[in-house]
């Protein structure tokens, strides 16, 4: 099995804690419009493994890429 040499780390806000040991984290980023130059907000939701279950909605957390815990959960909260 291949290990991740430089895992991706992202910062986002917890928006859901309704699953056991899994939280939904929304990561927001800014992109520049190619023609007009205006900055636009884009967001994406990631499922992250939370072993301790300490995250609450509204918390700002850092997630790191890791081995797959399930079909859609490939990040964990640090």
N, CA, C and O atoms as a GROMACS GRO file, in nm:
protein
  312
    1UNK      N    1   0.083  -0.118   0.000
    1UNK     CA    2   0.000   0.000   0.000
    1UNK      C    3   0.088   0.124   0.000
    1UNK      O    4   0.187   0.130   0.072
    2UNK      N    5   0.052   0.223  -0.080
    2UNK     CA    6   0.128   0.346  -0.092
    2UNK      C    7   0.096   0.440   0.023
    2UNK      O    8  -0.020   0.457   0.059
    3UNK      N    9   0.199   0.502   0.082
    3UNK     CA   10   0.176   0.600   0.186
    3UNK      C   11   0.185   0.740   0.127
    3UNK      O   12   0.249   0.761   0.024
    4UNK      N   13   0.120   0.834   0.191
    4UNK     CA   14   0.118   0.971   0.143
    4UNK      C   15   0.240   1.042   0.200
    4UNK      O   16   0.252   1.058   0.322
    5UNK      N   17   0.332   1.086   0.112
    5UNK     CA   18   0.455   1.146   0.160
    5UNK      C   19   0.433   1.291   0.206
    5UNK      O   20   0.492   1.333   0.306
    6UNK      N   21   0.350   1.366   0.136
    6UNK     CA   22   0.319   1.503   0.173
    6UNK      C   23   0.167   1.515   0.182
    6UNK      O   24   0.103   1.555   0.084
    7UNK      N   25   0.107   1.482   0.296
    7UNK     CA   26  -0.039   1.484   0.304
    7UNK      C   27  -0.094   1.625   0.293
    7UNK      O   28  -0.034   1.721   0.342
    8UNK      N   29  -0.208   1.636   0.229
    8UNK     CA   30  -0.275   1.765   0.212
    8UNK      C   31  -0.337   1.806   0.346
    8UNK      O   32  -0.406   1.726   0.409
    9UNK      N   33  -0.314   1.930   0.389
    9UNK     CA   34  -0.376   1.981   0.509
    9UNK      C   35  -0.465   2.099   0.472
    9UNK      O   36  -0.426   2.184   0.392
   10UNK      N   37  -0.584   2.102   0.530
   10UNK     CA   38  -0.682   2.206   0.501
   10UNK      C   39  -0.740   2.259   0.631
   10UNK      O   40  -0.744   2.188   0.732
   11UNK      N   41  -0.784   2.384   0.630
   11UNK     CA   42  -0.848   2.445   0.746
   11UNK      C   43  -0.991   2.478   0.709
   11UNK      O   44  -1.017   2.536   0.604
   12UNK      N   45  -1.085   2.439   0.796
   12UNK     CA   46  -1.225   2.464   0.767
   12UNK      C   47  -1.308   2.471   0.893
   12UNK      O   48  -1.256   2.468   1.004
   13UNK      N   49  -1.439   2.480   0.875
   13UNK     CA   50  -1.534   2.493   0.984
   13UNK      C   51  -1.622   2.369   0.988
   13UNK      O   52  -1.670   2.323   0.885
   14UNK      N   53  -1.644   2.315   1.108
   14UNK     CA   54  -1.730   2.198   1.126
   14UNK      C   55  -1.874   2.244   1.108
   14UNK      O   56  -1.919   2.337   1.175
   15UNK      N   57  -1.948   2.177   1.018
   15UNK     CA   58  -2.087   2.216   0.996
   15UNK      C   59  -2.186   2.107   1.037
   15UNK      O   60  -2.306   2.133   1.047
   16UNK      N   61  -2.136   1.984   1.061
   16UNK     CA   62  -2.226   1.878   1.105
   16UNK      C   63  -2.149   1.775   1.187
   16UNK      O   64  -2.037   1.737   1.153
   17UNK      N   65  -2.212   1.730   1.296
   17UNK     CA   66  -2.152   1.628   1.382
   17UNK      C   67  -2.253   1.516   1.409
   17UNK      O   68  -2.251   1.456   1.517
   18UNK      N   69  -2.339   1.488   1.315
   18UNK     CA   70  -2.449   1.393   1.336
   18UNK      C   71  -2.410   1.247   1.322
   18UNK      O   72  -2.488   1.158   1.357
   19UNK      N   73  -2.289   1.220   1.271
   19UNK     CA   74  -2.244   1.083   1.255
   19UNK      C   75  -2.149   1.045   1.368
   19UNK      O   76  -2.089   1.132   1.431
   20UNK      N   77  -2.137   0.917   1.392
   20UNK     CA   78  -2.044   0.869   1.494
   20UNK      C   79  -1.902   0.877   1.440
   20UNK      O   80  -1.872   0.821   1.335
   21UNK      N   81  -1.814   0.946   1.512
   21UNK     CA   82  -1.672   0.957   1.481
   21UNK      C   83  -1.643   1.021   1.346
   21UNK      O   84  -1.531   1.009   1.295
   22UNK      N   85  -1.740   1.088   1.286
   22UNK     CA   86  -1.720   1.155   1.158
   22UNK      C   87  -1.784   1.293   1.164
   22UNK      O   88  -1.896   1.308   1.214
   23UNK      N   89  -1.714   1.393   1.112
   23UNK     CA   90  -1.768   1.528   1.105
   23UNK      C   91  -1.760   1.577   0.961
   23UNK      O   92  -1.679   1.530   0.882
   24UNK      N   93  -1.847   1.673   0.929
   24UNK     CA   94  -1.845   1.735   0.797
   24UNK      C   95  -1.777   1.871   0.812
   24UNK      O   96  -1.820   1.954   0.892
   25UNK      N   97  -1.670   1.892   0.736
   25UNK     CA   98  -1.593   2.016   0.743
   25UNK      C   99  -1.605   2.088   0.611
   25UNK      O  100  -1.581   2.030   0.505
   26UNK      N  101  -1.641   2.216   0.616
   26UNK     CA  102  -1.651   2.297   0.496
   26UNK      C  103  -1.526   2.383   0.484
   26UNK      O  104  -1.494   2.462   0.574
   27UNK      N  105  -1.456   2.368   0.372
   27UNK     CA  106  -1.332   2.442   0.347
   27UNK      C  107  -1.362   2.547   0.240
   27UNK      O  108  -1.412   2.516   0.133
   28UNK      N  109  -1.328   2.672   0.273
   28UNK     CA  110  -1.352   2.782   0.181
   28UNK      C  111  -1.220   2.832   0.124
   28UNK      O  112  -1.119   2.838   0.194
   29UNK      N  113  -1.222   2.867  -0.004
   29UNK     CA  114  -1.102   2.920  -0.067
   29UNK      C  115  -1.141   3.035  -0.160
   29UNK      O  116  -1.256   3.044  -0.202
   30UNK      N  117  -1.046   3.121  -0.190
   30UNK     CA  118  -1.069   3.233  -0.279
   30UNK      C  119  -1.000   3.206  -0.412
   30UNK      O  120  -0.883   3.166  -0.416
   31UNK      N  121  -1.072   3.230  -0.520
   31UNK     CA  122  -1.012   3.219  -0.653
   31UNK      C  123  -1.031   3.352  -0.725
   31UNK      O  124  -1.129   3.423  -0.700
   32UNK      N  125  -0.941   3.384  -0.812
   32UNK     CA  126  -0.949   3.509  -0.887
   32UNK      C  127  -1.014   3.483  -1.022
   32UNK      O  128  -0.974   3.392  -1.094
   33UNK      N  129  -1.114   3.564  -1.056
   33UNK     CA  130  -1.181   3.550  -1.184
   33UNK      C  131  -1.080   3.583  -1.296
   33UNK      O  132  -1.011   3.684  -1.288
   34UNK      N  133  -1.073   3.497  -1.398
   34UNK     CA  134  -0.970   3.516  -1.500
   34UNK      C  135  -0.983   3.644  -1.582
   34UNK      O  136  -0.882   3.697  -1.629
   35UNK      N  137  -1.103   3.695  -1.601
   35UNK     CA  138  -1.123   3.813  -1.684
   35UNK      C  139  -1.138   3.940  -1.599
   35UNK      O  140  -1.071   4.040  -1.623
   36UNK      N  141  -1.226   3.934  -1.499
   36UNK     CA  142  -1.261   4.054  -1.423
   36UNK      C  143  -1.168   4.080  -1.305
   36UNK      O  144  -1.162   4.192  -1.254
   37UNK      N  145  -1.094   3.978  -1.260
   37UNK     CA  146  -1.001   3.998  -1.150
   37UNK      C  147  -1.064   3.999  -1.012
   37UNK      O  148  -0.994   4.014  -0.912
   38UNK      N  149  -1.195   3.983  -1.005
   38UNK     CA  150  -1.264   3.981  -0.876
   38UNK      C  151  -1.239   3.847  -0.807
   38UNK      O  152  -1.232   3.743  -0.873
   39UNK      N  153  -1.225   3.850  -0.676
   39UNK     CA  154  -1.205   3.727  -0.600
   39UNK      C  155  -1.340   3.666  -0.565
   39UNK      O  156  -1.429   3.734  -0.515
   40UNK      N  157  -1.354   3.537  -0.591
   40UNK     CA  158  -1.478   3.465  -0.566
   40UNK      C  159  -1.455   3.360  -0.458
   40UNK      O  160  -1.348   3.300  -0.451
   41UNK      N  161  -1.555   3.339  -0.375
   41UNK     CA  162  -1.546   3.238  -0.270
   41UNK      C  163  -1.600   3.106  -0.321
   41UNK      O  164  -1.711   3.098  -0.374
   42UNK      N  165  -1.522   3.004  -0.306
   42UNK     CA  166  -1.563   2.867  -0.341
   42UNK      C  167  -1.548   2.782  -0.216
   42UNK      O  168  -1.455   2.802  -0.138
   43UNK      N  169  -1.639   2.687  -0.198
   43UNK     CA  170  -1.629   2.601  -0.081
   43UNK      C  171  -1.654   2.457  -0.120
   43UNK      O  172  -1.718   2.427  -0.221
   44UNK      N  173  -1.601   2.368  -0.038
   44UNK     CA  174  -1.617   2.225  -0.058
   44UNK      C  175  -1.631   2.159   0.078
   44UNK      O  176  -1.570   2.202   0.175
   45UNK      N  177  -1.711   2.056   0.084
   45UNK     CA  178  -1.732   1.984   0.209
   45UNK      C  179  -1.657   1.852   0.207
   45UNK      O  180  -1.661   1.778   0.109
   46UNK      N  181  -1.588   1.824   0.317
   46UNK     CA  182  -1.513   1.701   0.332
   46UNK      C  183  -1.563   1.627   0.455
   46UNK      O  184  -1.598   1.689   0.555
   47UNK      N  185  -1.566   1.494   0.448
   47UNK     CA  186  -1.593   1.412   0.565
   47UNK      C  187  -1.459   1.383   0.631
   47UNK      O  188  -1.364   1.343   0.565
   48UNK      N  189  -1.452   1.402   0.762
   48UNK     CA  190  -1.328   1.382   0.835
   48UNK      C  191  -1.353   1.294   0.957
   48UNK      O  192  -1.457   1.305   1.022
   49UNK      N  193  -1.257   1.209   0.987
   49UNK     CA  194  -1.265   1.117   1.100
   49UNK      C  195  -1.227   1.192   1.228
   49UNK      O  196  -1.122   1.255   1.234
   50UNK      N  197  -1.314   1.185   1.328
   50UNK     CA  198  -1.290   1.248   1.458
   50UNK      C  199  -1.299   1.140   1.565
   50UNK      O  200  -1.407   1.111   1.617
   51UNK      N  201  -1.185   1.079   1.597
   51UNK     CA  202  -1.182   0.964   1.689
   51UNK      C  203  -1.236   1.000   1.827
   51UNK      O  204  -1.312   0.923   1.885
   52UNK      N  205  -1.196   1.115   1.880
   52UNK     CA  206  -1.235   1.152   2.017
   52UNK      C  207  -1.377   1.205   2.025
   52UNK      O  208  -1.438   1.201   2.132
   53UNK      N  209  -1.431   1.253   1.915
   53UNK     CA  210  -1.567   1.307   1.915
   53UNK      C  211  -1.576   1.440   1.987
   53UNK      O  212  -1.680   1.472   2.044
   54UNK      N  213  -1.469   1.519   1.986
   54UNK     CA  214  -1.466   1.646   2.059
   54UNK      C  215  -1.511   1.764   1.975
   54UNK      O  216  -1.537   1.871   2.031
   55UNK      N  217  -1.521   1.750   1.846
   55UNK     CA  218  -1.559   1.862   1.760
   55UNK      C  219  -1.706   1.895   1.777
   55UNK      O  220  -1.790   1.807   1.793
   56UNK      N  221  -1.735   2.024   1.775
   56UNK     CA  222  -1.873   2.074   1.780
   56UNK      C  223  -1.896   2.161   1.658
   56UNK      O  224  -1.801   2.208   1.596
   57UNK      N  225  -2.021   2.183   1.623
   57UNK     CA  226  -2.055   2.267   1.508
   57UNK      C  227  -2.002   2.408   1.531
   57UNK      O  228  -2.017   2.465   1.639
   58UNK      N  229  -1.942   2.464   1.428
   58UNK     CA  230  -1.887   2.598   1.437
   58UNK      C  231  -1.740   2.602   1.472
   58UNK      O  232  -1.678   2.708   1.462
   59UNK      N  233  -1.681   2.490   1.513
   59UNK     CA  234  -1.538   2.485   1.546
   59UNK      C  235  -1.454   2.499   1.420
   59UNK      O  236  -1.490   2.446   1.315
   60UNK      N  237  -1.343   2.570   1.432
   60UNK     CA  238  -1.247   2.582   1.323
   60UNK      C  239  -1.142   2.473   1.345
   60UNK      O  240  -1.075   2.472   1.448
   61UNK      N  241  -1.127   2.383   1.248
   61UNK     CA  242  -1.038   2.268   1.264
   61UNK      C  243  -0.943   2.256   1.146
   61UNK      O  244  -0.967   2.311   1.038
   62UNK      N  245  -0.835   2.183   1.168
   62UNK     CA  246  -0.741   2.148   1.063
   62UNK      C  247  -0.759   2.000   1.034
   62UNK      O  248  -0.761   1.917   1.125
   63UNK      N  249  -0.772   1.967   0.905
   63UNK     CA  250  -0.785   1.827   0.867
   63UNK      C  251  -0.666   1.790   0.779
   63UNK      O  252  -0.611   1.874   0.708
   64UNK      N  253  -0.628   1.664   0.786
   64UNK     CA  254  -0.512   1.616   0.711
   64UNK      C  255  -0.552   1.491   0.634
   64UNK      O  256  -0.628   1.408   0.684
   65UNK      N  257  -0.500   1.477   0.514
   65UNK     CA  258  -0.529   1.362   0.430
   65UNK      C  259  -0.464   1.237   0.488
   65UNK      O  260  -0.350   1.242   0.535
   66UNK      N  261  -0.535   1.128   0.485
   66UNK     CA  262  -0.486   1.003   0.543
   66UNK      C  263  -0.543   0.885   0.466
   66UNK      O  264  -0.608   0.902   0.362
   67UNK      N  265  -0.520   0.767   0.516
   67UNK     CA  266  -0.573   0.647   0.451
   67UNK      C  267  -0.726   0.651   0.456
   67UNK      O  268  -0.783   0.714   0.545
   68UNK      N  269  -0.793   0.587   0.363
   68UNK     CA  270  -0.939   0.589   0.365
   68UNK      C  271  -0.996   0.516   0.487
   68UNK      O  272  -0.962   0.401   0.514
   69UNK      N  273  -1.084   0.584   0.559
   69UNK     CA  274  -1.156   0.522   0.670
   69UNK      C  275  -1.284   0.457   0.620
   69UNK      O  276  -1.331   0.357   0.676
   70UNK      N  277  -1.340   0.513   0.514
   70UNK     CA  278  -1.459   0.456   0.450
   70UNK      C  279  -1.460   0.505   0.305
   70UNK      O  280  -1.359   0.557   0.256
   71UNK      N  281  -1.572   0.488   0.238
   71UNK     CA  282  -1.579   0.525   0.096
   71UNK      C  283  -1.551   0.674   0.074
   71UNK      O  284  -1.479   0.709  -0.020
   72UNK      N  285  -1.606   0.762   0.158
   72UNK     CA  286  -1.591   0.906   0.138
   72UNK      C  287  -1.502   0.975   0.242
   72UNK      O  288  -1.469   1.092   0.226
   73UNK      N  289  -1.464   0.904   0.348
   73UNK     CA  290  -1.386   0.964   0.456
   73UNK      C  291  -1.238   0.935   0.436
   73UNK      O  292  -1.192   0.824   0.462
   74UNK      N  293  -1.164   1.036   0.389
   74UNK     CA  294  -1.020   1.018   0.365
   74UNK      C  295  -0.939   1.125   0.437
   74UNK      O  296  -0.820   1.141   0.409
   75UNK      N  297  -1.001   1.199   0.529
   75UNK     CA  298  -0.932   1.299   0.609
   75UNK      C  299  -0.956   1.269   0.756
   75UNK      O  300  -1.052   1.200   0.791
   76UNK      N  301  -0.867   1.321   0.842
   76UNK     CA  302  -0.890   1.311   0.986
   76UNK      C  303  -0.862   1.445   1.050
   76UNK      O  304  -0.783   1.525   0.999
   77UNK      N  305  -0.928   1.470   1.163
   77UNK     CA  306  -0.914   1.595   1.235
   77UNK      C  307  -0.788   1.588   1.322
   77UNK      O  308  -0.766   1.489   1.392
   78UNK      N  309  -0.706   1.695   1.316
   78UNK     CA  310  -0.589   1.700   1.404
   78UNK      C  311  -0.599   1.821   1.496
   78UNK      O  312  -0.510   1.844   1.578
   0.00000   0.00000   0.00000
